[in-house]
Coordinates of C-alpha atoms and ligand atoms in Angstrom, one line a residue:
M1 CA 112.7 293.8 76.2
R2 CA 112.4 295.3 73.1
A3 CA 110.3 298.5 72.5
S4 CA 107.9 296.2 70.3
V5 CA 107.2 293.6 73.1
L6 CA 106.8 296.6 75.4
S7 CA 103.2 297.2 74.9
D8 CA 102.1 293.6 75.5
W9 CA 104.1 293.4 78.9
L10 CA 101.9 296.8 79.8
A11 CA 98.9 295.5 78.9
Q12 CA 99.3 292.3 80.9
R13 CA 100.2 294.4 84.0
L14 CA 97.5 297.5 83.9
D15 CA 94.7 296.6 86.1
R16 CA 91.8 298.7 85.4
G17 CA 90.0 297.1 88.5
N18 CA 92.6 297.7 91.0
G19 CA 91.3 301.5 91.9
Q20 CA 95.1 302.7 90.9
P21 CA 94.4 305.3 88.4
I22 CA 96.0 304.2 84.9
Y23 CA 98.7 307.3 84.6
R24 CA 99.9 305.8 88.1
Q25 CA 100.0 302.1 87.4
L26 CA 101.7 303.3 83.6
H27 CA 104.2 305.5 85.2
R28 CA 105.6 302.9 87.6
L29 CA 105.5 299.7 85.3
L30 CA 107.8 302.0 82.7
Q31 CA 110.0 303.2 85.8
Q32 CA 110.4 299.4 86.9
A33 CA 111.1 298.5 83.3
I34 CA 113.6 301.1 83.1
L35 CA 115.2 300.4 86.6
S36 CA 115.3 296.8 86.0
R37 CA 117.0 297.6 82.4
E38 CA 114.7 295.5 81.1
L39 CA 114.2 298.4 78.7
P40 CA 117.8 299.2 78.3
A41 CA 119.5 302.9 77.9
G42 CA 119.2 304.0 74.4
T43 CA 115.7 302.2 73.6
K44 CA 113.1 304.2 71.8
V45 CA 110.0 303.5 73.5
P46 CA 106.8 304.2 71.4
S47 CA 105.1 307.1 70.3
S48 CA 102.3 308.0 72.6
R49 CA 99.9 308.0 70.2
L50 CA 100.7 304.3 69.4
L51 CA 101.2 303.0 72.8
A52 CA 98.0 304.9 73.8
Q53 CA 96.3 302.9 70.7
E54 CA 97.3 299.5 71.5
L55 CA 96.8 300.0 75.5
G56 CA 93.4 301.2 74.8
I57 CA 93.6 304.4 76.8
G58 CA 94.0 307.9 76.5
R59 CA 96.6 309.5 74.2
N60 CA 97.0 312.2 77.3
T61 CA 97.9 310.0 79.7
V62 CA 100.6 308.5 78.0
T63 CA 101.9 312.0 76.7
Q64 CA 101.7 313.0 80.6
V65 CA 103.4 309.9 81.9
Y66 CA 106.1 310.7 79.2
E67 CA 106.9 314.1 80.2
Q68 CA 107.0 313.1 83.9
L69 CA 109.8 310.5 83.1
V70 CA 111.6 313.2 81.1
L71 CA 111.3 315.0 84.2
E72 CA 112.6 312.6 86.3
G73 CA 115.5 311.5 84.1
Y74 CA 114.3 308.3 83.1
V75 CA 113.7 309.4 79.4
S76 CA 114.9 311.9 77.2
S77 CA 113.0 313.1 74.2
A78 CA 114.6 314.4 71.1
T79 CA 112.5 316.7 68.8
G80 CA 111.6 315.2 65.8
R81 CA 113.1 311.7 66.7
G82 CA 111.3 310.1 69.6
T83 CA 111.7 309.5 73.3
F84 CA 114.5 307.3 74.5
V85 CA 115.8 305.7 77.5
A86 CA 118.3 307.3 79.4
D87 CA 121.5 306.1 79.7
S88 CA 121.8 306.2 83.5
A89 CA 118.2 305.9 85.4
P90 CA 117.8 307.6 88.9
D91 CA 117.7 304.4 90.9
E92 CA 116.2 305.8 94.0
I93 CA 112.5 306.2 92.8
V94 CA 111.7 302.8 93.7
G95 CA 110.2 302.5 97.2
A96 CA 110.4 306.4 97.7
P97 CA 107.3 307.8 99.3
D98 CA 105.5 309.8 96.1
A99 CA 102.8 312.3 96.7
E100 CA 100.0 310.7 97.5
G101 CA 101.3 308.7 100.4
P102 CA 103.4 306.1 101.3
A103 CA 105.4 304.0 98.5
A104 CA 103.0 301.3 97.1
K105 CA 104.5 298.1 96.5
P106 CA 106.3 297.8 93.3
E107 CA 104.8 295.5 90.7
P108 CA 106.7 292.2 90.7
L109 CA 110.0 292.2 88.3
P110 CA 108.9 290.2 85.2
L111 CA 109.6 286.4 85.8
P112 CA 112.6 285.8 83.9
L113 CA 114.2 288.5 85.8
Q114 CA 113.3 287.1 89.0
A115 CA 114.7 283.9 88.4
K116 CA 118.2 285.4 87.1
R117 CA 118.4 287.6 90.5
A118 CA 117.9 285.7 93.3
L119 CA 115.5 282.9 93.7
S120 CA 116.3 279.5 94.6
T121 CA 114.8 276.6 92.7
R122 CA 111.7 276.3 94.4
G123 CA 111.5 280.0 95.2
A124 CA 111.4 280.3 91.3
R125 CA 108.8 277.4 91.4
L126 CA 106.4 279.0 93.5
I127 CA 106.5 282.4 92.0
A128 CA 106.1 280.8 88.6
G129 CA 102.9 278.6 89.7
A130 CA 101.2 281.6 92.0
G131 CA 97.7 281.5 91.8
V132 CA 96.8 284.6 94.0
S133 CA 94.4 287.3 92.6
K134 CA 95.2 291.0 92.7
R135 CA 91.6 291.3 93.2
Q136 CA 90.4 290.2 96.7
W137 CA 86.9 291.7 97.0
G138 CA 83.8 292.4 94.6
A139 CA 81.6 290.0 91.9
F140 CA 82.7 286.9 91.9
M141 CA 85.4 286.5 94.3
P142 CA 85.7 283.0 95.3
G143 CA 86.3 282.0 99.0
V144 CA 86.0 285.9 100.2
P145 CA 83.0 286.4 102.7
D146 CA 81.1 289.4 103.0
V147 CA 83.3 291.6 105.4
T148 CA 80.8 294.5 105.5
K149 CA 78.5 292.5 107.4
F150 CA 80.8 292.0 110.1
P151 CA 79.6 293.6 113.5
A152 CA 82.2 296.4 113.5
R153 CA 80.5 297.9 116.7
V154 CA 81.1 294.7 118.7
W155 CA 84.6 294.5 117.8
S156 CA 85.5 298.1 118.0
R157 CA 84.2 298.1 121.7
L158 CA 86.4 295.0 122.7
H159 CA 88.7 297.1 121.1
N160 CA 88.7 300.0 123.2
K161 CA 88.3 298.0 126.4
Y162 CA 91.6 296.3 125.8
W163 CA 93.2 299.5 124.9
R164 CA 91.9 301.5 127.5
R165 CA 94.3 299.5 130.1
L166 CA 97.9 298.8 128.9
R167 CA 98.3 295.1 129.4
P168 CA 102.1 294.1 128.9
D169 CA 101.0 290.2 128.7
L170 CA 98.9 290.8 125.5
L171 CA 101.6 293.1 124.0
T172 CA 104.3 290.8 124.0
Y173 CA 105.5 287.9 122.0
A174 CA 102.9 285.1 122.1
P175 CA 103.4 281.8 124.5
G176 CA 103.5 278.8 121.9
G177 CA 100.0 277.3 121.2
G178 CA 98.2 281.0 121.1
L179 CA 95.8 282.7 124.3
A180 CA 94.8 280.1 126.6
L181 CA 91.3 281.7 126.8
L182 CA 90.9 281.8 123.0
R183 CA 92.0 277.8 123.0
H184 CA 89.1 277.3 125.6
A185 CA 86.1 279.3 124.0
L186 CA 87.9 277.4 120.7
A187 CA 87.5 273.9 122.2
D188 CA 83.9 274.5 123.4
Y189 CA 82.7 275.7 119.8
L190 CA 84.5 272.7 118.0
R191 CA 83.2 270.3 120.3
T192 CA 79.7 271.5 120.1
S193 CA 79.7 272.9 116.4
R194 CA 82.3 270.5 114.6
S195 CA 82.3 267.3 116.8
V196 CA 86.0 267.6 117.5
R197 CA 87.4 265.9 120.0
C198 CA 90.0 267.9 122.1
T199 CA 91.0 269.7 125.0
P200 CA 92.3 273.5 124.9
E201 CA 95.8 272.1 125.2
Q202 CA 95.4 270.3 121.6
I203 CA 94.8 273.8 120.1
I204 CA 97.2 275.7 118.6
I205 CA 96.8 279.3 117.2
T206 CA 97.9 280.3 114.1
T207 CA 97.6 283.0 111.2
G208 CA 95.0 280.7 109.3
I209 CA 95.1 277.5 107.5
H210 CA 98.4 278.3 105.3
Q211 CA 100.5 278.5 108.5
S212 CA 98.7 275.3 109.6
V213 CA 99.6 273.2 107.0
D214 CA 103.2 274.8 106.8
L215 CA 103.8 273.9 110.5
A216 CA 102.2 270.5 110.0
V217 CA 104.1 269.8 107.1
R218 CA 107.3 270.8 108.7
L219 CA 106.9 268.9 111.7
L220 CA 105.6 265.6 110.4
S221 CA 107.7 264.8 107.1
D222 CA 110.8 265.6 105.8
P223 CA 111.5 266.9 102.1
G224 CA 110.9 264.3 99.7
D225 CA 108.0 262.7 101.4
V226 CA 105.1 262.0 99.7
I227 CA 101.9 263.6 100.8
W228 CA 98.2 262.7 98.7
T229 CA 96.1 265.8 98.0
E230 CA 92.8 266.0 96.0
D231 CA 92.5 266.4 92.3
P232 CA 91.6 269.4 92.3
C233 CA 92.5 271.2 95.4
Y234 CA 93.1 274.6 96.4
W235 CA 96.0 276.2 95.3
G236 CA 97.2 278.0 98.1
V237 CA 98.0 274.9 100.0
R238 CA 99.2 272.9 97.0
S239 CA 102.1 275.7 97.3
V240 CA 102.7 275.2 101.0
L241 CA 103.5 272.2 99.9
H242 CA 105.9 272.8 97.5
V243 CA 107.8 274.8 98.8
S244 CA 108.4 272.3 101.7
G245 CA 109.8 269.9 99.4
L246 CA 107.1 267.2 99.4
Q247 CA 106.0 265.3 96.6
S248 CA 102.4 265.6 95.9
R249 CA 100.5 263.0 94.8
P250 CA 97.5 263.9 93.1
I251 CA 94.5 261.7 94.0
A252 CA 91.2 261.8 91.9
V253 CA 87.8 262.5 93.6
D254 CA 84.4 261.1 93.0
E255 CA 81.2 262.0 94.3
E256 CA 82.3 260.4 97.8
G257 CA 85.5 262.6 98.0
I258 CA 89.1 261.5 97.7
N259 CA 89.2 258.1 95.9
P260 CA 92.6 256.3 95.7
S261 CA 93.0 253.5 93.2
A262 CA 94.4 250.4 94.2
D263 CA 97.9 251.8 92.7
D264 CA 97.4 254.9 95.2
L265 CA 96.6 252.5 98.1
A266 CA 100.1 250.4 97.4
Q267 CA 102.3 253.3 98.2
P268 CA 101.2 254.9 101.3
P269 CA 102.0 258.4 101.6
K270 CA 103.5 260.3 104.7
L271 CA 100.6 262.7 104.7
M272 CA 97.1 263.3 103.4
L273 CA 95.5 266.7 102.8
V274 CA 91.6 266.7 102.7
T275 CA 89.0 268.5 102.6
P276 CA 86.2 266.1 103.9
S277 CA 83.2 268.5 105.1
H278 CA 83.4 270.6 101.7
Q279 CA 85.6 269.2 98.9
Y280 CA 87.6 272.1 97.1
P281 CA 86.7 273.5 94.9
L282 CA 83.7 271.0 93.6
G283 CA 81.8 270.7 97.3
M284 CA 80.9 267.1 97.6
V285 CA 80.9 266.0 101.1
M286 CA 83.2 262.9 102.1
S287 CA 80.7 259.6 102.6
L288 CA 81.0 257.7 105.7
A289 CA 82.3 254.5 104.0
R290 CA 85.3 256.7 102.5
R291 CA 85.8 258.5 105.9
R292 CA 86.3 255.0 107.7
M293 CA 88.4 254.1 104.9
L294 CA 90.9 256.8 105.1
L295 CA 91.1 256.5 109.2
E296 CA 91.9 253.0 108.8
Y297 CA 94.1 253.3 106.1
A298 CA 95.7 256.1 108.0
R299 CA 95.9 253.9 111.0
Q300 CA 97.5 250.7 109.4
N301 CA 100.0 252.6 107.4
Q302 CA 100.9 255.2 110.1
C303 CA 100.1 258.3 107.7
W304 CA 98.7 261.4 109.2
I305 CA 95.7 263.0 107.6
I306 CA 95.2 266.8 107.8
E307 CA 91.7 267.8 107.6
D308 CA 91.2 271.4 106.3
D309 CA 87.9 272.4 107.3
Y310 CA 87.8 275.7 105.7
D311 CA 84.2 276.7 105.4
S312 CA 81.7 273.6 107.0
E313 CA 79.8 276.8 109.0
Y314 CA 78.1 277.3 105.5
R315 CA 75.5 274.9 104.7
Y316 CA 72.1 275.7 103.1
G317 CA 69.3 273.1 103.5
S318 CA 71.0 270.7 106.3
R319 CA 72.9 271.1 109.4
P320 CA 76.9 271.4 109.2
L321 CA 78.9 267.9 108.9
A322 CA 80.6 266.4 111.7
S323 CA 84.5 266.6 111.2
L324 CA 86.2 263.5 110.5
Q325 CA 88.5 264.2 113.3
G326 CA 85.7 263.5 115.4
L327 CA 85.4 259.9 113.9
D328 CA 89.4 259.2 114.5
T329 CA 90.3 256.8 117.8
S330 CA 93.8 256.5 116.9
G331 CA 95.3 260.0 116.5
Q332 CA 96.2 260.2 113.0
V333 CA 94.2 263.8 112.2
I334 CA 95.4 266.9 112.0
Y335 CA 92.8 269.2 111.6
V336 CA 92.6 272.7 110.6
G337 CA 90.1 275.7 110.6
S338 CA 90.5 279.4 110.0
F339 CA 88.4 282.3 111.2
G340 CA 89.2 283.7 107.6
K341 CA 85.5 282.7 106.1
T342 CA 83.5 283.0 109.1
L343 CA 84.6 286.4 110.1
F344 CA 86.9 288.2 107.8
P345 CA 90.0 286.9 105.7
G346 CA 92.3 289.8 107.1
L347 CA 91.9 289.0 110.7
R348 CA 94.5 285.9 109.9
I349 CA 93.7 283.9 112.9
G350 CA 93.2 280.2 112.3
Y351 CA 93.7 277.2 114.3
L352 CA 95.2 273.6 114.5
V353 CA 93.7 270.7 116.6
V354 CA 96.6 268.2 117.0
P355 CA 96.9 264.7 118.8
E356 CA 97.4 264.9 122.3
A357 CA 101.0 263.6 122.2
L358 CA 101.6 266.2 119.7
A359 CA 100.5 269.4 120.8
E360 CA 103.5 270.4 122.9
S361 CA 106.0 269.8 120.1
F362 CA 103.6 271.8 117.9
A363 CA 103.2 274.9 120.5
T364 CA 106.9 275.1 120.9
A365 CA 107.6 274.8 117.0
S366 CA 105.3 277.4 116.3
A367 CA 107.0 279.5 118.6
E368 CA 110.4 279.0 117.5
L369 CA 109.5 279.4 113.8
Y370 CA 106.6 282.0 113.6
R371 CA 107.8 284.1 116.6
E372 CA 104.2 284.4 117.5
G373 CA 102.1 287.6 118.7
Q374 CA 98.4 288.8 118.3
L375 CA 97.8 288.2 121.5
L376 CA 95.4 291.4 122.1
Q377 CA 93.4 290.3 119.2
Q378 CA 92.8 287.0 120.4
A379 CA 91.7 288.1 123.7
M380 CA 89.1 290.4 121.7
L381 CA 88.1 286.9 119.6
A382 CA 87.9 285.0 122.9
E383 CA 85.4 287.4 124.3
F384 CA 83.9 288.2 121.2
I385 CA 82.8 284.1 120.8
A386 CA 82.2 283.7 124.7
E387 CA 79.3 286.9 124.1
G388 CA 77.8 284.5 121.5
H389 CA 78.6 287.0 118.4
F390 CA 80.5 284.5 116.6
T391 CA 77.7 282.1 116.7
S392 CA 75.0 284.7 116.1
H393 CA 77.0 286.2 113.3
I394 CA 77.5 282.7 111.7
R395 CA 73.8 282.3 111.7
K396 CA 72.9 285.5 110.2
M397 CA 75.9 284.8 107.2
R398 CA 74.3 281.7 106.7
T399 CA 71.1 283.0 106.1
L400 CA 72.1 285.9 103.9
Y401 CA 74.9 283.6 102.1
G402 CA 71.9 281.0 101.0
Q403 CA 69.9 283.7 99.6
R404 CA 72.8 285.3 97.5
R405 CA 72.9 281.6 96.4
Q406 CA 70.1 281.3 95.2
T407 CA 69.7 284.6 93.3
L408 CA 73.1 283.6 91.4
L409 CA 71.8 279.9 90.7
D410 CA 68.1 282.0 89.3
A411 CA 70.1 284.4 87.1
A412 CA 72.4 281.6 85.8
A413 CA 69.0 279.4 84.8
Q414 CA 67.3 282.7 83.7
R415 CA 70.1 282.7 81.2
Y416 CA 71.3 279.3 80.5
G417 CA 68.5 276.9 81.6
D418 CA 70.2 273.6 81.9
A419 CA 73.1 274.3 79.4
L420 CA 75.6 275.3 81.8
P421 CA 75.1 273.2 84.9
A422 CA 76.2 274.4 88.6
V423 CA 77.9 271.7 91.5
G424 CA 78.7 272.3 94.6
G425 CA 76.4 275.1 95.6
D426 CA 74.7 274.0 98.9
A427 CA 77.4 274.7 101.1
G428 CA 80.2 277.1 100.9
L429 CA 81.0 280.8 99.4
H430 CA 81.2 279.8 95.8
L431 CA 79.6 277.3 93.1
V432 CA 80.9 275.9 90.1
M433 CA 80.0 276.4 86.6
Q434 CA 80.5 273.9 84.2
L435 CA 81.4 274.8 80.8
P436 CA 81.3 272.5 77.9
E437 CA 84.0 270.2 77.5
G438 CA 86.8 271.6 75.6
T439 CA 86.5 275.1 76.7
D440 CA 89.2 277.1 77.3
D441 CA 87.9 278.3 80.9
R442 CA 91.1 280.5 81.4
A443 CA 90.1 282.4 78.4
V444 CA 86.4 282.9 79.9
A445 CA 88.2 284.1 83.1
A446 CA 90.4 286.8 81.2
A447 CA 87.2 287.7 79.0
A448 CA 85.4 288.3 82.4
L449 CA 88.2 290.3 84.2
A450 CA 88.2 292.2 81.1
R451 CA 84.9 293.0 82.0
N452 CA 85.7 293.9 85.7
I453 CA 84.3 290.5 86.9
V454 CA 86.5 288.1 88.7
V455 CA 85.9 284.1 88.4
R456 CA 88.4 281.3 88.4
P457 CA 89.0 278.7 86.1
L458 CA 88.4 275.4 87.6
S459 CA 91.0 273.5 85.3
G460 CA 93.6 275.8 87.2
Y461 CA 92.8 273.8 90.2
Y462 CA 93.7 270.4 88.6
A463 CA 97.6 269.1 88.7
Q464 CA 97.1 268.8 84.7
P465 CA 95.0 271.8 83.6
S466 CA 95.3 270.7 80.0
L467 CA 93.1 267.2 81.0
A468 CA 90.8 268.7 83.3
P469 CA 87.3 269.7 82.9
S470 CA 86.3 273.1 82.2
G471 CA 84.4 275.5 84.5
L472 CA 84.2 278.4 86.4
L473 CA 84.4 279.0 90.2
I474 CA 81.9 281.6 91.1
G475 CA 81.7 283.3 94.3
Y476 CA 78.6 284.9 95.8
A477 CA 79.2 285.4 99.4
C478 CA 80.5 289.0 98.9
V479 CA 78.4 290.3 96.2
P480 CA 75.3 292.7 97.5
D481 CA 71.9 290.8 96.5
E482 CA 71.1 293.7 94.3
E483 CA 74.4 293.1 92.4
I484 CA 74.3 289.6 91.5
A485 CA 72.0 289.1 88.7
P486 CA 73.5 292.2 86.6
A487 CA 77.0 291.4 87.4
F488 CA 76.0 287.6 86.3
N489 CA 74.7 289.3 83.1
T490 CA 78.0 290.6 82.5
L491 CA 80.1 287.6 83.5
A492 CA 77.4 285.7 81.1
D493 CA 78.5 288.2 78.0
A494 CA 82.2 287.1 78.6
I495 CA 80.6 283.6 78.3
D496 CA 79.1 284.5 75.2
A497 CA 81.6 286.2 73.5
T498 CA 84.0 283.3 74.3
L499 CA 82.0 280.7 73.4
P500 CA 79.7 281.1 70.2
Q501 CA 77.5 278.5 70.7
F502 CA 76.1 280.4 73.3
A503 CA 75.9 283.9 71.6
Ligands
LIG1 C1 90.3 275.0 100.8 C2 90.9 276.2 101.3 N1 92.1 276.2 102.5 C3 92.4 277.4 102.9 C4 92.0 278.4 102.9 C5 92.7 279.6 103.0 O1 92.5 279.7 104.6 P1 93.4 280.8 105.2 O2 92.5 281.9 104.9 O3 92.8 280.5 107.0 O4 94.6 280.8 105.3 C6 91.1 278.5 101.4 C7 90.9 279.6 101.1 O5 90.4 280.4 100.0 C8 90.6 277.5 101.1 O6 89.6 277.6 99.8

């Protein structure tokens, strides 16, 4: 990297919203660029005045970082001539503990360098297409529930209870499939709340939907097989599929859900991945006719349907809808769900419900591949469900999110009237605000991020973003009621700045 592109490289990586002081971020980024030889020995770094100006930060900050790097031997400064990358950089610094605690994870290396180093083709493709956001909390992070409302006292009572008496059976590796107690509690819940037909033995506990999909595609397909995915669909599972070597065939959705054309139907896939209760991210519900058609097609063509039921507990105004799995009479559906949205994402507990004939293979494979554990958390969770806390938490959160959704819709209507309609808002944790055709929704999202607001561009969920409709995914669940309207106004400023017709 030439010194002249250094400022851009740094500007893309400095994150004012991640809670880390700019001084520390800049220091670490420069160390990293020098250690990776992206800034080769002898390179003259920009003056502190110029770099401060280009990054929009205080000159003192840059001066202090340069002084620190001089002390550490990364750069040397020659009076009157400037600051230069030293001939040999100390290489023990990356990952070393620093004064403020254990080492923070180093920033990912610039892509070309990663690819050059060691990544396989699929690894490089995964990283290049990665969609994960650095921020996972705050206005308007889609898909994140309000974790501050989690009944922490109940959880900590259960936690203490299980740790008071050490139980080796809960601290060792998990038998394939997970803790029987949790599988029983879940079977009851899924039968009554989601109309899922299952016995506890058909349930396999995983770390969430990502892992459930990973396990299902590994066991039911081979590299090169075709999987139908909805277009648009969740980027996370798309990544899981690509790494498994599957070929995704994006299938358009309409108001009734996934809508394969005659051409699609003529080439049956091995698997399909659908979100029937709440299409992600657009929010429609798959019609009964479409459900029947898919099940019949899957039966006739021997394909598997993976049903991702990630957030269907949250419907405002109507009862939660029954699962597709509940209509399946020929054992074609693999149902996947998660406690990530109902409790908290960091819990990392999810589950699959598989046809009876596959249950044992899935349990064995899960243990073979992932060497599972977390039985203690599973025991706590089973008791949490059995004592009724799970359903009452969902009930409470449904009311809260319904109010937040309305507050957001009101704020949007006040600012834009009908000009920017919202879709998919009657369920889930986010809604989609449509932007005028041709709008660069990535630019709008970037402008919002510069104002400390996270939204996701809708086009990024489509197989061909350049041809996709434009919009923003706005998550309201994790934003306190009183912050929604002000945060929306900040977002609207970003929209107006990018779309002159609204300014
Ligand atoms: C459609 C969809 N499926 C799955 C997930 C991830 O679920 P988990 O956290 O259980 O892996 C998400 C997360 O936002 C999602 O939106």
